[in-house]
């Protein structure tokens, strides 16, 4: 899942020659104890009309994209009690962030419920 976000950022940055190409991945703990991960890029950013549909299945901004990567990422994160969203990076680019709870009662590994 995080690999998909990183590869999307790299691909977006390859489409622009404006300024340096920077990819920043950060992780921290929120006040509520959740994990917060952010993937920031210095690509061209996203048009507001694109953001509205970005996480819908089969919606793609790429010429050869399937439009499934972000939809699947969001489904996985939400299934584990988290949230995935995108915002503009400053001065350009996009920031994809997600949160995951530190303890989720439905957490499963290989179909086995833990807890």
GROMACS .gro file of N, CA and C in nm:
model
  345
    1UNK      N    1   0.081  -0.117   0.000
    1UNK     CA    2   0.000   0.000   0.000
    1UNK      C    3   0.087   0.126   0.000
    2UNK      N    4   0.180   0.135   0.093
    2UNK     CA    5   0.267   0.253   0.096
    2UNK      C    6   0.355   0.257  -0.029
    3UNK      N    7   0.390   0.139  -0.081
    3UNK     CA    8   0.468   0.133  -0.204
    3UNK      C    9   0.390   0.196  -0.320
    4UNK      N   10   0.261   0.173  -0.326
    4UNK     CA   11   0.178   0.234  -0.430
    4UNK      C   12   0.183   0.386  -0.421
    5UNK      N   13   0.174   0.441  -0.301
    5UNK     CA   14   0.180   0.586  -0.283
    5UNK      C   15   0.317   0.641  -0.325
    6UNK      N   16   0.422   0.569  -0.292
    6UNK     CA   17   0.558   0.613  -0.328
    6UNK      C   18   0.577   0.608  -0.480
    7UNK      N   19   0.534   0.498  -0.542
    7UNK     CA   20   0.549   0.487  -0.687
    7UNK      C   21   0.466   0.592  -0.761
    8UNK      N   22   0.346   0.622  -0.710
    8UNK     CA   23   0.265   0.729  -0.769
    8UNK      C   24   0.338   0.863  -0.760
    9UNK      N   25   0.400   0.890  -0.647
    9UNK     CA   26   0.472   1.016  -0.629
    9UNK      C   27   0.591   1.025  -0.725
   10UNK      N   28   0.665   0.918  -0.737
   10UNK     CA   29   0.780   0.916  -0.829
   10UNK      C   30   0.733   0.938  -0.972
   11UNK      N   31   0.626   0.872  -1.011
   11UNK     CA   32   0.574   0.888  -1.147
   11UNK      C   33   0.526   1.031  -1.170
   12UNK      N   34   0.458   1.090  -1.071
   12UNK     CA   35   0.411   1.229  -1.086
   12UNK      C   36   0.528   1.324  -1.103
   13UNK      N   37   0.635   1.303  -1.027
   13UNK     CA   38   0.750   1.392  -1.037
   13UNK      C   39   0.825   1.376  -1.169
   14UNK      N   40   0.816   1.258  -1.229
   14UNK     CA   41   0.885   1.237  -1.356
   14UNK      C   42   0.817   1.314  -1.470
   15UNK      N   43   0.695   1.360  -1.446
   15UNK     CA   44   0.620   1.432  -1.548
   15UNK      C   45   0.650   1.581  -1.550
   16UNK      N   46   0.733   1.629  -1.459
   16UNK     CA   47   0.761   1.773  -1.453
   16UNK      C   48   0.911   1.798  -1.452
   17UNK      N   49   0.950   1.908  -1.510
   17UNK     CA   50   1.092   1.947  -1.506
   17UNK      C   51   1.110   2.072  -1.422
   18UNK      N   52   1.002   2.117  -1.359
   18UNK     CA   53   1.004   2.239  -1.279
   18UNK      C   54   1.062   2.212  -1.140
   19UNK      N   55   1.173   2.277  -1.109
   19UNK     CA   56   1.233   2.268  -0.976
   19UNK      C   57   1.286   2.130  -0.942
   20UNK      N   58   1.337   2.118  -0.821
   20UNK     CA   59   1.393   1.989  -0.777
   20UNK      C   60   1.282   1.887  -0.752
   21UNK      N   61   1.318   1.762  -0.767
   21UNK     CA   62   1.225   1.652  -0.738
   21UNK      C   63   1.253   1.604  -0.597
   22UNK      N   64   1.154   1.617  -0.513
   22UNK     CA   65   1.171   1.578  -0.372
   22UNK      C   66   1.058   1.487  -0.330
   23UNK      N   67   1.095   1.380  -0.262
   23UNK     CA   68   1.000   1.285  -0.206
   23UNK      C   69   1.032   1.274  -0.058
   24UNK      N   70   0.933   1.302   0.024
   24UNK     CA   71   0.953   1.295   0.169
   24UNK      C   72   0.848   1.202   0.228
   25UNK      N   73   0.894   1.104   0.302
   25UNK     CA   74   0.806   1.011   0.370
   25UNK      C   75   0.827   1.030   0.519
   26UNK      N   76   0.718   1.055   0.590
   26UNK     CA   77   0.731   1.077   0.734
   26UNK      C   78   0.627   0.994   0.808
   27UNK      N   79   0.659   0.964   0.932
   27UNK     CA   80   0.567   0.891   1.019
   27UNK      C   81   0.574   0.951   1.158
   28UNK      N   82   0.460   0.963   1.219
   28UNK     CA   83   0.454   1.016   1.355
   28UNK      C   84   0.333   0.959   1.426
   29UNK      N   85   0.321   0.989   1.553
   29UNK     CA   86   0.207   0.947   1.632
   29UNK      C   87   0.120   1.068   1.659
   30UNK      N   88  -0.010   1.054   1.636
   30UNK     CA   89  -0.103   1.164   1.663
   30UNK      C   90  -0.129   1.175   1.812
   31UNK      N   91  -0.198   1.281   1.853
   31UNK     CA   92  -0.232   1.300   1.994
   31UNK      C   93  -0.315   1.184   2.048
   32UNK      N   94  -0.396   1.123   1.961
   32UNK     CA   95  -0.482   1.012   2.005
   32UNK      C   96  -0.408   0.878   2.003
   33UNK      N   97  -0.282   0.878   1.960
   33UNK     CA   98  -0.202   0.756   1.960
   33UNK      C   99  -0.203   0.681   1.828
   34UNK      N  100  -0.273   0.735   1.728
   34UNK     CA  101  -0.275   0.671   1.596
   34UNK      C  102  -0.143   0.697   1.523
   35UNK      N  103  -0.111   0.610   1.429
   35UNK     CA  104   0.004   0.633   1.341
   35UNK      C  105  -0.042   0.722   1.228
   36UNK      N  106   0.039   0.822   1.193
   36UNK     CA  107   0.013   0.911   1.081
   36UNK      C  108   0.132   0.903   0.987
   37UNK      N  109   0.108   0.862   0.863
   37UNK     CA  110   0.212   0.850   0.762
   37UNK      C  111   0.180   0.947   0.650
   38UNK      N  112   0.281   1.019   0.601
   38UNK     CA  113   0.263   1.114   0.493
   38UNK      C  114   0.366   1.087   0.383
   39UNK      N  115   0.321   1.092   0.259
   39UNK     CA  116   0.407   1.080   0.142
   39UNK      C  117   0.391   1.210   0.064
   40UNK      N  118   0.496   1.293   0.064
   40UNK     CA  119   0.493   1.425  -0.001
   40UNK      C  120   0.581   1.423  -0.125
   41UNK      N  121   0.530   1.484  -0.233
   41UNK     CA  122   0.611   1.494  -0.353
   41UNK      C  123   0.611   1.637  -0.404
   42UNK      N  124   0.704   1.664  -0.494
   42UNK     CA  125   0.714   1.798  -0.553
   42UNK      C  126   0.675   1.794  -0.701
   43UNK      N  127   0.582   1.706  -0.734
   43UNK     CA  128   0.533   1.695  -0.870
   43UNK      C  129   0.440   1.809  -0.907
   44UNK      N  130   0.364   1.793  -1.014
   44UNK     CA  131   0.277   1.901  -1.061
   44UNK      C  132   0.154   1.923  -0.974
   45UNK      N  133   0.125   1.834  -0.882
   45UNK     CA  134   0.005   1.848  -0.799
   45UNK      C  135  -0.117   1.793  -0.870
   46UNK      N  136  -0.231   1.813  -0.807
   46UNK     CA  137  -0.356   1.759  -0.859
   46UNK      C  138  -0.457   1.870  -0.881
   47UNK      N  139  -0.528   1.865  -0.991
   47UNK     CA  140  -0.634   1.961  -1.016
   47UNK      C  141  -0.749   1.934  -0.919
   48UNK      N  142  -0.815   2.040  -0.868
   48UNK     CA  143  -0.925   2.021  -0.773
   48UNK      C  144  -1.033   1.924  -0.824
   49UNK      N  145  -1.064   1.928  -0.953
   49UNK     CA  146  -1.165   1.838  -1.008
   49UNK      C  147  -1.119   1.691  -1.001
   50UNK      N  148  -0.988   1.669  -1.010
   50UNK     CA  149  -0.933   1.534  -1.002
   50UNK      C  150  -0.943   1.478  -0.862
   51UNK      N  151  -0.918   1.561  -0.763
   51UNK     CA  152  -0.916   1.517  -0.623
   51UNK      C  153  -1.050   1.457  -0.583
   52UNK      N  154  -1.157   1.511  -0.636
   52UNK     CA  155  -1.292   1.467  -0.603
   52UNK      C  156  -1.313   1.319  -0.634
   53UNK      N  157  -1.252   1.270  -0.742
   53UNK     CA  158  -1.273   1.132  -0.787
   53UNK      C  159  -1.153   1.042  -0.769
   54UNK      N  160  -1.047   1.093  -0.711
   54UNK     CA  161  -0.919   1.024  -0.706
   54UNK      C  162  -0.924   0.884  -0.645
   55UNK      N  163  -1.007   0.864  -0.544
   55UNK     CA  164  -1.010   0.736  -0.474
   55UNK      C  165  -1.121   0.643  -0.524
   56UNK      N  166  -1.191   0.684  -0.629
   56UNK     CA  167  -1.296   0.599  -0.687
   56UNK      C  168  -1.232   0.492  -0.776
   57UNK      N  169  -1.289   0.371  -0.769
   57UNK     CA  170  -1.238   0.262  -0.852
   57UNK      C  171  -1.252   0.296  -1.000
   58UNK      N  172  -1.149   0.263  -1.074
   58UNK     CA  173  -1.139   0.281  -1.219
   58UNK      C  174  -1.125   0.426  -1.263
   59UNK      N  175  -1.103   0.517  -1.170
   59UNK     CA  176  -1.072   0.656  -1.206
   59UNK      C  177  -0.920   0.667  -1.208
   60UNK      N  178  -0.865   0.712  -1.320
   60UNK     CA  179  -0.720   0.724  -1.331
   60UNK      C  180  -0.681   0.858  -1.391
   61UNK      N  181  -0.564   0.905  -1.353
   61UNK     CA  182  -0.507   1.026  -1.411
   61UNK      C  183  -0.390   0.991  -1.503
   62UNK      N  184  -0.364   0.860  -1.518
   62UNK     CA  185  -0.250   0.814  -1.596
   62UNK      C  186  -0.296   0.757  -1.730
   63UNK      N  187  -0.217   0.776  -1.836
   63UNK     CA  188  -0.257   0.723  -1.967
   63UNK      C  189  -0.275   0.571  -1.968
   64UNK      N  190  -0.193   0.499  -1.891
   64UNK     CA  191  -0.201   0.353  -1.889
   64UNK      C  192  -0.244   0.298  -1.754
   65UNK      N  193  -0.305   0.383  -1.671
   65UNK     CA  194  -0.345   0.339  -1.538
   65UNK      C  195  -0.476   0.262  -1.539
   66UNK      N  196  -0.492   0.176  -1.439
   66UNK     CA  197  -0.616   0.101  -1.424
   66UNK      C  198  -0.717   0.174  -1.335
   67UNK      N  199  -0.666   0.263  -1.250
   67UNK     CA  200  -0.755   0.333  -1.159
   67UNK      C  201  -0.795   0.251  -1.039
   68UNK      N  202  -0.710   0.157  -0.999
   68UNK     CA  203  -0.742   0.071  -0.885
   68UNK      C  204  -0.652   0.093  -0.764
   69UNK      N  205  -0.531   0.143  -0.786
   69UNK     CA  206  -0.433   0.153  -0.678
   69UNK      C  207  -0.482   0.232  -0.557
   70UNK      N  208  -0.527   0.355  -0.578
   70UNK     CA  209  -0.570   0.438  -0.465
   70UNK      C  210  -0.699   0.387  -0.403
   71UNK      N  211  -0.786   0.332  -0.485
   71UNK     CA  212  -0.911   0.275  -0.434
   71UNK      C  213  -0.881   0.157  -0.341
   72UNK      N  214  -0.789   0.072  -0.383
   72UNK     CA  215  -0.750  -0.043  -0.300
   72UNK      C  216  -0.679   0.004  -0.174
   73UNK      N  217  -0.590   0.102  -0.186
   73UNK     CA  218  -0.521   0.156  -0.068
   73UNK      C  219  -0.622   0.205   0.035
   74UNK      N  220  -0.719   0.284  -0.011
   74UNK     CA  221  -0.819   0.338   0.081
   74UNK      C  222  -0.899   0.225   0.146
   75UNK      N  223  -0.937   0.125   0.069
   75UNK     CA  224  -1.014   0.012   0.124
   75UNK      C  225  -0.936  -0.061   0.233
   76UNK      N  226  -0.809  -0.084   0.208
   76UNK     CA  227  -0.726  -0.154   0.307
   76UNK      C  228  -0.714  -0.071   0.435
   77UNK      N  229  -0.686   0.056   0.419
   77UNK     CA  230  -0.671   0.143   0.535
   77UNK      C  231  -0.801   0.152   0.615
   78UNK      N  232  -0.912   0.171   0.546
   78UNK     CA  233  -1.041   0.181   0.615
   78UNK      C  234  -1.078   0.050   0.682
   79UNK      N  235  -1.043  -0.064   0.623
   79UNK     CA  236  -1.071  -0.194   0.683
   79UNK      C  237  -0.997  -0.212   0.815
   80UNK      N  238  -0.888  -0.137   0.832
   80UNK     CA  239  -0.811  -0.144   0.956
   80UNK      C  240  -0.839  -0.025   1.047
   81UNK      N  241  -0.949   0.046   1.021
   81UNK     CA  242  -0.990   0.155   1.109
   81UNK      C  243  -0.920   0.287   1.082
   82UNK      N  244  -0.857   0.301   0.967
   82UNK     CA  245  -0.783   0.423   0.936
   82UNK      C  246  -0.853   0.509   0.834
   83UNK      N  247  -0.779   0.609   0.788
   83UNK     CA  248  -0.832   0.706   0.691
   83UNK      C  249  -0.720   0.746   0.597
   84UNK      N  250  -0.751   0.765   0.467
   84UNK     CA  251  -0.654   0.807   0.365
   84UNK      C  252  -0.709   0.930   0.296
   85UNK      N  253  -0.626   1.033   0.279
   85UNK     CA  254  -0.669   1.155   0.211
   85UNK      C  255  -0.550   1.219   0.141
   86UNK      N  256  -0.581   1.317   0.056
   86UNK     CA  257  -0.479   1.389  -0.020
   86UNK      C  258  -0.501   1.538  -0.004
   87UNK      N  259  -0.392   1.613  -0.007
   87UNK     CA  260  -0.399   1.759  -0.004
   87UNK      C  261  -0.283   1.813  -0.086
   88UNK      N  262  -0.285   1.943  -0.108
   88UNK     CA  263  -0.178   2.006  -0.185
   88UNK      C  264  -0.052   2.019  -0.100
   89UNK      N  265   0.064   2.001  -0.163
   89UNK     CA  266   0.191   2.025  -0.097
   89UNK      C  267   0.235   2.168  -0.133
   90UNK      N  268   0.314   2.228  -0.050
   90UNK     CA  269   0.360   2.364  -0.077
   90UNK      C  270   0.510   2.362  -0.102
   91UNK      N  271   0.560   2.422  -0.207
   91UNK     CA  272   0.493   2.512  -0.300
   91UNK      C  273   0.423   2.440  -0.415
   92UNK      N  274   0.452   2.311  -0.437
   92UNK     CA  275   0.382   2.236  -0.541
   92UNK      C  276   0.387   2.088  -0.504
   93UNK      N  277   0.303   2.013  -0.572
   93UNK     CA  278   0.300   1.869  -0.546
   93UNK      C  279   0.177   1.829  -0.468
   94UNK      N  280   0.182   1.707  -0.417
   94UNK     CA  281   0.070   1.650  -0.343
   94UNK      C  282   0.121   1.582  -0.216
   95UNK      N  283   0.032   1.571  -0.119
   95UNK     CA  284   0.062   1.500   0.006
   95UNK      C  285  -0.048   1.397   0.027
   96UNK      N  286  -0.012   1.271   0.025
   96UNK     CA  287  -0.104   1.164   0.059
   96UNK      C  288  -0.074   1.125   0.203
   97UNK      N  289  -0.177   1.127   0.287
   97UNK     CA  290  -0.159   1.094   0.428
   97UNK      C  291  -0.260   0.987   0.468
   98UNK      N  292  -0.217   0.904   0.560
   98UNK     CA  293  -0.313   0.809   0.617
   98UNK      C  294  -0.284   0.789   0.765
   99UNK      N  295  -0.390   0.755   0.835
   99UNK     CA  296  -0.379   0.722   0.976
   99UNK      C  297  -0.422   0.577   0.994
  100UNK      N  298  -0.363   0.515   1.093
  100UNK     CA  299  -0.403   0.381   1.136
  100UNK      C  300  -0.403   0.379   1.288
  101UNK      N  301  -0.507   0.321   1.347
  101UNK     CA  302  -0.510   0.315   1.492
  101UNK      C  303  -0.400   0.222   1.544
  102UNK      N  304  -0.350   0.254   1.662
  102UNK     CA  305  -0.245   0.170   1.720
  102UNK      C  306  -0.299   0.033   1.760
  103UNK      N  307  -0.426   0.028   1.797
  103UNK     CA  308  -0.492  -0.099   1.831
  103UNK      C  309  -0.628  -0.099   1.765
  104UNK      N  310  -0.653  -0.196   1.682
  104UNK     CA  311  -0.782  -0.207   1.615
  104UNK      C  312  -0.840  -0.343   1.646
  105UNK      N  313  -0.961  -0.350   1.700
  105UNK     CA  314  -1.017  -0.479   1.742
  105UNK      C  315  -1.034  -0.580   1.629
  106UNK      N  316  -1.045  -0.532   1.505
  106UNK     CA  317  -1.065  -0.625   1.394
  106UNK      C  318  -0.935  -0.654   1.320
  107UNK      N  319  -0.820  -0.618   1.380
  107UNK     CA  320  -0.692  -0.641   1.312
  107UNK      C  321  -0.673  -0.791   1.289
  108UNK      N  322  -0.638  -0.826   1.166
  108UNK     CA  323  -0.620  -0.966   1.131
  108UNK      C  324  -0.489  -0.983   1.056
  109UNK      N  325  -0.423  -1.089   1.083
  109UNK     CA  326  -0.303  -1.125   1.008
  109UNK      C  327  -0.327  -1.265   0.955
  110UNK      N  328  -0.323  -1.281   0.825
  110UNK     CA  329  -0.346  -1.409   0.759
  110UNK      C  330  -0.480  -1.470   0.802
  111UNK      N  331  -0.580  -1.387   0.824
  111UNK     CA  332  -0.714  -1.436   0.857
  111UNK      C  333  -0.732  -1.478   1.001
  112UNK      N  334  -0.632  -1.459   1.086
  112UNK     CA  335  -0.643  -1.499   1.226
  112UNK      C  336  -0.664  -1.374   1.310
  113UNK      N  337  -0.772  -1.370   1.387
  113UNK     CA  338  -0.800  -1.255   1.472
  113UNK      C  339  -0.710  -1.259   1.594
  114UNK      N  340  -0.648  -1.144   1.622
  114UNK     CA  341  -0.560  -1.133   1.738
  114UNK      C  342  -0.628  -1.047   1.844
  115UNK      N  343  -0.593  -1.072   1.968
  115UNK     CA  344  -0.643  -0.982   2.072
  115UNK      C  345  -0.716  -1.048   2.180
   0.00000   0.00000   0.00000
